[in-house]
Short mmCIF file of C-alpha atoms and ligand atoms in Angstrom, two decimals:
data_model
loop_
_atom_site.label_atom_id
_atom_site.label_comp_id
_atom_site.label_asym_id
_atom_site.label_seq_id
_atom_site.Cartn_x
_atom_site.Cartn_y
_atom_site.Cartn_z
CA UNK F 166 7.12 -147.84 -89.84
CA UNK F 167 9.77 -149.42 -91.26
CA UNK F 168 9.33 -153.37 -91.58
CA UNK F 169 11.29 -156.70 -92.58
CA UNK F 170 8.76 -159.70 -93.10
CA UNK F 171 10.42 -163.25 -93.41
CA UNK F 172 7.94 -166.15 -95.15
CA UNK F 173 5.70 -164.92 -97.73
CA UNK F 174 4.12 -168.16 -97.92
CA UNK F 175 -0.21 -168.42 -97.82
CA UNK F 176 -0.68 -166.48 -94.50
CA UNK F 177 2.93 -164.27 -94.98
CA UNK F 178 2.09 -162.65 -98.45
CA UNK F 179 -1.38 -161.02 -98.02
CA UNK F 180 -0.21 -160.33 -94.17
CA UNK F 181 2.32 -158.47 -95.63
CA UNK F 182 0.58 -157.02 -98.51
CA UNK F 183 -2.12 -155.36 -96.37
CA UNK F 184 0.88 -153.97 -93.76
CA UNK F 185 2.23 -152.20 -97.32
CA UNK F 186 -0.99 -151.01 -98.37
CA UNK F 187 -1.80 -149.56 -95.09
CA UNK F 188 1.21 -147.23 -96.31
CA UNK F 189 4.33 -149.18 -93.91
CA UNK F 190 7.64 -149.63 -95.93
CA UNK F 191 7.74 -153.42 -96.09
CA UNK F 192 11.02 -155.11 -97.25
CA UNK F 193 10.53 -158.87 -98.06
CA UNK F 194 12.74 -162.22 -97.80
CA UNK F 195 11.71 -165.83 -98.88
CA UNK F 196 13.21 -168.45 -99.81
CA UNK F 197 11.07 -169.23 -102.39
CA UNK F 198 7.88 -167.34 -102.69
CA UNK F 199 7.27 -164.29 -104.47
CA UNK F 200 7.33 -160.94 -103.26
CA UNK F 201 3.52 -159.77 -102.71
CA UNK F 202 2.05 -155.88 -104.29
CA UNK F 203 4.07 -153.32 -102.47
CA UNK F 204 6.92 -155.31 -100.92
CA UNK F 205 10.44 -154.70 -101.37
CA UNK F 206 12.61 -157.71 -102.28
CA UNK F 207 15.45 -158.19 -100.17
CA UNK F 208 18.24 -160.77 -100.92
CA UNK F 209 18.62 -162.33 -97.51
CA UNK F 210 16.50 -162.24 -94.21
CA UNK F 211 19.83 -160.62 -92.68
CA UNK F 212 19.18 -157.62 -95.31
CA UNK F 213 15.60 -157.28 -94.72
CA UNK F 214 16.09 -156.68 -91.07
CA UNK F 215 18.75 -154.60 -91.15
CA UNK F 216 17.26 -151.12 -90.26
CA UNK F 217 13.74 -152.71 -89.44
CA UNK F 218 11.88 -151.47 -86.32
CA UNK F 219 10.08 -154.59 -86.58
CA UNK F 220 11.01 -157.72 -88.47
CA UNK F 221 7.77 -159.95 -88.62
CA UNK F 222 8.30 -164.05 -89.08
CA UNK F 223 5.33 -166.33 -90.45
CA UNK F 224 7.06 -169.50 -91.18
CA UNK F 225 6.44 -173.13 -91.16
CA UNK F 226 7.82 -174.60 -88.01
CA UNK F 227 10.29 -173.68 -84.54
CA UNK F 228 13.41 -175.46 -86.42
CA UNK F 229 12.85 -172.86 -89.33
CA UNK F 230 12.74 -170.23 -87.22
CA UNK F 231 15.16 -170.85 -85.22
CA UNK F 232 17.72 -170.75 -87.68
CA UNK F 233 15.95 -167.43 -89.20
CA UNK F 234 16.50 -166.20 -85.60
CA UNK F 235 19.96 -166.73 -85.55
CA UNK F 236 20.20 -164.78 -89.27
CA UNK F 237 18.32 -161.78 -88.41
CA UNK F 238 19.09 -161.33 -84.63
CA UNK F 239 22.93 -159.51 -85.41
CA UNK F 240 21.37 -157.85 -88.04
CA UNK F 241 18.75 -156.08 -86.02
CA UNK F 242 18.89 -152.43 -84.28
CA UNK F 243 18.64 -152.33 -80.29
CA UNK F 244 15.45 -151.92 -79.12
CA UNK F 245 13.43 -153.32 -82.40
CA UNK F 246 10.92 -156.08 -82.14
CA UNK F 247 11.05 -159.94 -83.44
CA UNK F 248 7.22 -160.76 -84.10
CA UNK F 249 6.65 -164.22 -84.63
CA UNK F 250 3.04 -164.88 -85.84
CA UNK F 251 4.28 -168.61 -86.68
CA UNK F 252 2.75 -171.84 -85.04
CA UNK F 253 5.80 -173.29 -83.25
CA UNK F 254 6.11 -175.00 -79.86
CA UNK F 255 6.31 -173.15 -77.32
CA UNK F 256 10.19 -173.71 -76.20
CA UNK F 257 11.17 -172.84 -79.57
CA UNK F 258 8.99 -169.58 -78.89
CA UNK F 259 10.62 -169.18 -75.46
CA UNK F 260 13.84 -170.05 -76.82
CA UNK F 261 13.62 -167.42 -79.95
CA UNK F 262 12.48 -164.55 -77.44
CA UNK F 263 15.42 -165.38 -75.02
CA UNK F 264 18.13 -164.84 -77.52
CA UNK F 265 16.20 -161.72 -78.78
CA UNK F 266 16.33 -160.17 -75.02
CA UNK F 267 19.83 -160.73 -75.18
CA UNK F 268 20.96 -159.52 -78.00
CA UNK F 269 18.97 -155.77 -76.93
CA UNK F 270 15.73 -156.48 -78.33
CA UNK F 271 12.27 -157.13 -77.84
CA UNK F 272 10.50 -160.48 -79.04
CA UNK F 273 6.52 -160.97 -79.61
CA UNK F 274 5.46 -164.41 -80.44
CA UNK F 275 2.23 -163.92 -81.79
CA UNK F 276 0.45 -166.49 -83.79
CA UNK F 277 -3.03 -166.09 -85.51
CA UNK F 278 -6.18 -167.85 -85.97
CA UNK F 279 -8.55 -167.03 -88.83
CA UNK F 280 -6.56 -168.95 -92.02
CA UNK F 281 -5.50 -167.74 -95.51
CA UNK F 282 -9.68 -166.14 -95.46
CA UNK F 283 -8.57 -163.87 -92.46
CA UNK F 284 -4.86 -162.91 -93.08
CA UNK F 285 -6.35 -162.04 -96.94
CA UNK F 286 -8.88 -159.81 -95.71
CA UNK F 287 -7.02 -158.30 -92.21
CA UNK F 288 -9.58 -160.18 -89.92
CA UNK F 289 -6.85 -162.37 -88.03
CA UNK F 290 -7.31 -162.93 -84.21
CA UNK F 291 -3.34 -162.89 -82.53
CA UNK F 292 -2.59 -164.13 -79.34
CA UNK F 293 0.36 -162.92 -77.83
CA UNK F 294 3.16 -163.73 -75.76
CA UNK F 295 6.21 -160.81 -74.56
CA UNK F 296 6.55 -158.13 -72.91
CA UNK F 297 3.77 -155.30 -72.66
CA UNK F 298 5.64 -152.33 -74.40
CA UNK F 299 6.41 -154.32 -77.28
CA UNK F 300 3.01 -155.46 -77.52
CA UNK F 301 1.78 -151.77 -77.50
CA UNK F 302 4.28 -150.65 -80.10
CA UNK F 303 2.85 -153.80 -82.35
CA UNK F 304 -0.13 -153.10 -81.99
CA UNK F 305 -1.24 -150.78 -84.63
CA UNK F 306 0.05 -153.56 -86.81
CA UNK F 307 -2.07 -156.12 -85.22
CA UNK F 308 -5.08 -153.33 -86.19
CA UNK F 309 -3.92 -153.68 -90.11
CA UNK F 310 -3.10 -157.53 -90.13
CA UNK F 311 -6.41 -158.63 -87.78
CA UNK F 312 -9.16 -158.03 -86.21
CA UNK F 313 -8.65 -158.60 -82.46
CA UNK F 314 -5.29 -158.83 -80.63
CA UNK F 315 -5.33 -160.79 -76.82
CA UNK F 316 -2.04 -160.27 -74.80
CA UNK F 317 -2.18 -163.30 -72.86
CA UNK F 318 1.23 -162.97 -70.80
CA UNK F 319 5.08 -163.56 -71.15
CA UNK F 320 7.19 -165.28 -73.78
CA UNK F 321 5.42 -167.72 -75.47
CA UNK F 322 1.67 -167.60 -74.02
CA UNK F 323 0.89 -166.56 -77.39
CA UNK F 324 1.88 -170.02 -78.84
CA UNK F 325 0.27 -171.52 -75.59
CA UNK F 326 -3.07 -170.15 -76.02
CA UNK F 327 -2.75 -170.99 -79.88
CA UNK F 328 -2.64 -174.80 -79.23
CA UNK F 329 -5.42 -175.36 -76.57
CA UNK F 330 -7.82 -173.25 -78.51
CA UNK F 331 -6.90 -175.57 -81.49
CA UNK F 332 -6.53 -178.99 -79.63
CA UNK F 333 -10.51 -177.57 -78.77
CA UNK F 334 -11.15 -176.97 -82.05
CA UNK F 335 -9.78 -180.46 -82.94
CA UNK F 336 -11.58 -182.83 -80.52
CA UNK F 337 -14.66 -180.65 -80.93
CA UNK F 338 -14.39 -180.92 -84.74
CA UNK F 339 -14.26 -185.04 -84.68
CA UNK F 340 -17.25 -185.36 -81.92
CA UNK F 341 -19.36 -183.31 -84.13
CA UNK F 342 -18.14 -185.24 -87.44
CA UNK F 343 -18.71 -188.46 -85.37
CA UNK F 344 -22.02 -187.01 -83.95
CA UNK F 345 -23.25 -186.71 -87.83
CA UNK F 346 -22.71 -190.06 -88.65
CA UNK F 347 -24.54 -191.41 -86.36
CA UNK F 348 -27.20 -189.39 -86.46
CA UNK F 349 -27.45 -190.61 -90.16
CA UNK F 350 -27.24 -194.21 -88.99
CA UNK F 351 -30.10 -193.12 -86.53
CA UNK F 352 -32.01 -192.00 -89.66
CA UNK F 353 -32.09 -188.60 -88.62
CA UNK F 354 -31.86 -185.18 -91.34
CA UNK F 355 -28.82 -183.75 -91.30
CA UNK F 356 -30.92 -180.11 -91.51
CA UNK F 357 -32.69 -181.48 -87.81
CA UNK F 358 -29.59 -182.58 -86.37
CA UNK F 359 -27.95 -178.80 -87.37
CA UNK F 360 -31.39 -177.11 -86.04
CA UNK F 361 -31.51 -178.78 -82.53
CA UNK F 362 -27.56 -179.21 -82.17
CA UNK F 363 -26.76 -175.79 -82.81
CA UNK F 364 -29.51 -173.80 -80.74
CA UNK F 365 -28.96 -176.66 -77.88
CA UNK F 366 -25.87 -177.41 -75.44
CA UNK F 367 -23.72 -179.50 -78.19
CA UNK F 368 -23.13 -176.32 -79.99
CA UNK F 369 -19.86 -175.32 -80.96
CA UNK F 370 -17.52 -173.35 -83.72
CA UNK F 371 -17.12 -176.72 -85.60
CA UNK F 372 -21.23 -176.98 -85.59
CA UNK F 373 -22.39 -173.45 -85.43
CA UNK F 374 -19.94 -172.00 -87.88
CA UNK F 375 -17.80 -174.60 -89.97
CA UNK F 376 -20.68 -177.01 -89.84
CA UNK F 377 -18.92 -180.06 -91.71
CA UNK F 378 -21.97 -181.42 -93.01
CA UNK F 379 -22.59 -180.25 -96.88
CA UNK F 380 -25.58 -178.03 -97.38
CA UNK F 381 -26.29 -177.36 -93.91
CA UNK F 382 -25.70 -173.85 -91.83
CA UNK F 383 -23.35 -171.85 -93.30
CA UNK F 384 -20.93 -171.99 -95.80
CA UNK F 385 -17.92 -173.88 -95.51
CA UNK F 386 -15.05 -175.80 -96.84
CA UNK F 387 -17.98 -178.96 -96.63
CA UNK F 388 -20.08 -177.06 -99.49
CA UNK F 389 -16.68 -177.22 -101.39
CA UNK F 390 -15.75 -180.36 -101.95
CA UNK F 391 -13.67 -180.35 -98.52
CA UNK F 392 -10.98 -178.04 -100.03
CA UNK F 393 -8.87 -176.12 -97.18
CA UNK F 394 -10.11 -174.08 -95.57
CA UNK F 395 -7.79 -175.53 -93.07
CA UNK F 396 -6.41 -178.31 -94.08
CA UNK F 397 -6.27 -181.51 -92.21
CA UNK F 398 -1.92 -181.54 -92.08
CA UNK F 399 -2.05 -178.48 -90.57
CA UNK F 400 -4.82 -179.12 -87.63
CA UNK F 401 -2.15 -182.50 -87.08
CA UNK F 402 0.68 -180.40 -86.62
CA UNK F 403 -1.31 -177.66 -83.76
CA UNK F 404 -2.26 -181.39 -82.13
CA UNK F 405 1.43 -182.70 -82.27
CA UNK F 406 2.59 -179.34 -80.82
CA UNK F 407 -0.37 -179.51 -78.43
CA UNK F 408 0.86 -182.92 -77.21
CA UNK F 409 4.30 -181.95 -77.56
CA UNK F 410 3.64 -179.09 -74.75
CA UNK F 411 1.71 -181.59 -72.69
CA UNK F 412 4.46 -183.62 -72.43
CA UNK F 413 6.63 -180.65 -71.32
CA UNK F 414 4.79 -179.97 -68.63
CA UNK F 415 3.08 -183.39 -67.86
CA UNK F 416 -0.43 -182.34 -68.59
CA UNK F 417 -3.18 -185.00 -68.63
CA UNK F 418 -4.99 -184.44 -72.46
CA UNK F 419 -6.35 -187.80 -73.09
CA UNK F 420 -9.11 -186.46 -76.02
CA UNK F 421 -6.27 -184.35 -77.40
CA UNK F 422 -4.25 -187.26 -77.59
CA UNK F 423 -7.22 -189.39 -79.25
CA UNK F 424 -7.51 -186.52 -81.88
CA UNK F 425 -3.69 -186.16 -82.65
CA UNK F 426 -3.69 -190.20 -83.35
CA UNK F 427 -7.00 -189.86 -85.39
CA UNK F 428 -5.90 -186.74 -87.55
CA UNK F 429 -2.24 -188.84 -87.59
CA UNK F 430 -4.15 -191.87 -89.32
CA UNK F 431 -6.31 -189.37 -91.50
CA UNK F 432 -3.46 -188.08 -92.75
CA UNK F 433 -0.70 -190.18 -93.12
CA UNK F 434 -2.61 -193.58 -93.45
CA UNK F 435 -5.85 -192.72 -95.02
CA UNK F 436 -6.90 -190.28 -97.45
CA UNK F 437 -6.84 -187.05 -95.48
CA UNK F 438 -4.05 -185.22 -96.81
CA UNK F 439 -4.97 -181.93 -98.71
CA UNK F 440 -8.61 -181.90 -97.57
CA UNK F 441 -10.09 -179.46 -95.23
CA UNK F 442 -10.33 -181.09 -91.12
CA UNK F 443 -13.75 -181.41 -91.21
CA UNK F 444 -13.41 -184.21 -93.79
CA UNK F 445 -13.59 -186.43 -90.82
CA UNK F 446 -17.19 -186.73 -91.42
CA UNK F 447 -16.80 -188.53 -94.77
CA UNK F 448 -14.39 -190.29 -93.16
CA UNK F 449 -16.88 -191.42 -90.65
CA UNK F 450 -19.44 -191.94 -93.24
CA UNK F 451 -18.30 -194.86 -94.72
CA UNK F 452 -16.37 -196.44 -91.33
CA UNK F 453 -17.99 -199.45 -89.88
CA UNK F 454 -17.83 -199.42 -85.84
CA UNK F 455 -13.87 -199.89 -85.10
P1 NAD R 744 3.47 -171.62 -96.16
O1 NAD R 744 4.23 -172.88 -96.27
O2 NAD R 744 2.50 -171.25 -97.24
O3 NAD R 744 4.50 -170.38 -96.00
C1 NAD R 744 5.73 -170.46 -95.34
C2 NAD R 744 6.73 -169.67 -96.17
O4 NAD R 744 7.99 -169.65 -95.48
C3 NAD R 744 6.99 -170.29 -97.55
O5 NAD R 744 6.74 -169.33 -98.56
C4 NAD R 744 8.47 -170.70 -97.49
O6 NAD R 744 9.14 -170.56 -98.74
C5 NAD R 744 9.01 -169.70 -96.47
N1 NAD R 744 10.26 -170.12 -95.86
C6 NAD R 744 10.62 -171.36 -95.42
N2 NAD R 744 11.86 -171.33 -94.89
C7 NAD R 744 12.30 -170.05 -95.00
C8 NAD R 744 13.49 -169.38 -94.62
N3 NAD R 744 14.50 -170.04 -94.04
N4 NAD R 744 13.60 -168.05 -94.90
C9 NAD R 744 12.58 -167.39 -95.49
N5 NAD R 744 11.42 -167.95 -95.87
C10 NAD R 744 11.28 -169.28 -95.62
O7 NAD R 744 2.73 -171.68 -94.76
P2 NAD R 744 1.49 -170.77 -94.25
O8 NAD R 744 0.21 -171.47 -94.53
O9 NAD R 744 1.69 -169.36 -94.73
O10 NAD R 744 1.70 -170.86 -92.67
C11 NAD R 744 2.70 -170.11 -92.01
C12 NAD R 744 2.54 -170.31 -90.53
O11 NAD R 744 1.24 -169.88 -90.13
C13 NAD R 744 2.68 -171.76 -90.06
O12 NAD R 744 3.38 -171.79 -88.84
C14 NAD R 744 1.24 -172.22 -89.90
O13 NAD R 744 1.10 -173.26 -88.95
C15 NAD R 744 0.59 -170.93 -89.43
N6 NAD R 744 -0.85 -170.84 -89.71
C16 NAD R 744 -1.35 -171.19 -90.92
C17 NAD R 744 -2.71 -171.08 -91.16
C18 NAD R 744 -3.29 -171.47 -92.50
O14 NAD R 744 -4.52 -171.60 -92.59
N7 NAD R 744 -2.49 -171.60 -93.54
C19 NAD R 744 -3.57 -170.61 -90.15
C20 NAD R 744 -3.04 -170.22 -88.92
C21 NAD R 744 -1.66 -170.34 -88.72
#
């Protein structure tokens, strides 16, 4: 298949890598990352698409893609497929997918769960949002990129089903951060606290999995110094979309609010920034009851 891919950032380059390997003619735009093993280099994202049966975007936020949108949408052949596997909000998803219909083509928003660790070794999980043939055709490339693709529905479900599992992931992450430091307080071993929490009812991805306690259960970012793994920015901006879509819709998410505001002060007021999320439990550590 012939394929444009726009963003070659962390996620974008080994996405796109393993698309090439898997023998798919992959032509390349970024603005200012290098082209990954087997890409083309193209010299705009306009050039890249042009020809593409699908033209794949992994890029920062919906502003960015927006505008990418507007580049590659003229330059795209009737009947080919946009596939966003960004994080944006959701009415930039919609939004993105509307002008795509209209201009003859088919739009997937598709984003991904499994981090730089999954898109590097083609064990992603997308969610996806569009219409049902376009999912179909993608999917083979879903197969190369991931592990497991869901189609949860129309036009930006993807990017719906994106930010409640992470707005999970985030309030779960902080009550079992919180949940260690007390227990520590309570003078109880971290190893008991891992042995009864995760066989028992408090278990969770952030305990069982991505335990952020160092030493204990498996392997994670904690037994690394904190070092992303998913960083803590990132986890803030699925909250701020989370909240963002809330809002939209005037959802009541008071604990997703509570863990945008806490990763918000992590972040921008302490010294979150560049660590992995489940940091919070040093963070805890040393907090006296606020
Ligand atoms: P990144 O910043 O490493 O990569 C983004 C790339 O887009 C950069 O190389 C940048 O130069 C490029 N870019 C920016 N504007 C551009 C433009 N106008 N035209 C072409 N290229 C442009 O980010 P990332 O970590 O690869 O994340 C990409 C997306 O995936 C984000 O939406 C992020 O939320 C999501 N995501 C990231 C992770 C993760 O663990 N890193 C996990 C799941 C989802």
């Amino acid at each position: 298949m012939k394929i444009a891919f726009i963003g070659l950032g962390n996620m974008g380059a080994p996405m796109a890598r393993n698309l090439a390997a898997a023998g798919h003619d992959v032509t390349g735009f970024d603005t200012a990352a290098p082209m990954p093993d087997g890409v083309a280099a193209a010299d705009s994202a306009a050039a890249a698409a042009t020809g593409a049966e699908v033209v794949v975007t992994m890029l920062p936020d919906g502003a960015i893609l927006r505008a990418v949108a507007d580049e590659v949408i003229p330059a795209m052949t009737p009947g080919a497929i946009l596939l966003d596997c960004s994080t944006v909000d959701v009415d930039s998803a919609r939004a993105v997918a509307a002008q795509a219909s209209d201009a003859g083509l088919l739009a997937l928003d598709a984003p991904v769960s499994g981090g730089v660790g999954g898109a590097d070794a083609g064990t992603l999980t997308f969610m996806v949002g569009g219409p049902e043939d376009a999912y179909l055709t993608a999917k083979p490339l879903f197969e190369i990129m991931g592990q497991k693709a869901v189609h949860c529905g129309p036009s930006g479900n993807g990017q719906a089903a994106k930010i409640c599992n992470n707005m999970i992931l985030g309030v779960t992450m902080i009550a079992t951060c919180e949940a260690f430091a007390l227990a520590d307080k309570l003078g109880l071993d971290r190893q008991a606290m891992f042995d009864v929490v995760s066989t028992s009812s408090g278990q969770s991805w952030s305990m069982n999995t991505y335990c952020p306690a160092p030493g204990v259960g498996p392997r994670s970012p904690a037994d690394n110094g904190y070092r992303p793994g998913f960083a803590a920015e990132l986890m803030l901006k699925d909250l701020r979309l989370s909240q963002q879509a809330a809002a939209s819709v005037d959802a009541d998410t008071p604990m997703g609010v509570r863990a945008r505001d806490l990763y918000a002060q992590f972040v921008e007021a302490e010294d979150g920034r560049g660590k992995d999320f489940s940091a919070m439990l040093p963070r805890f550590e040393k907090r006296p009851r606020g």
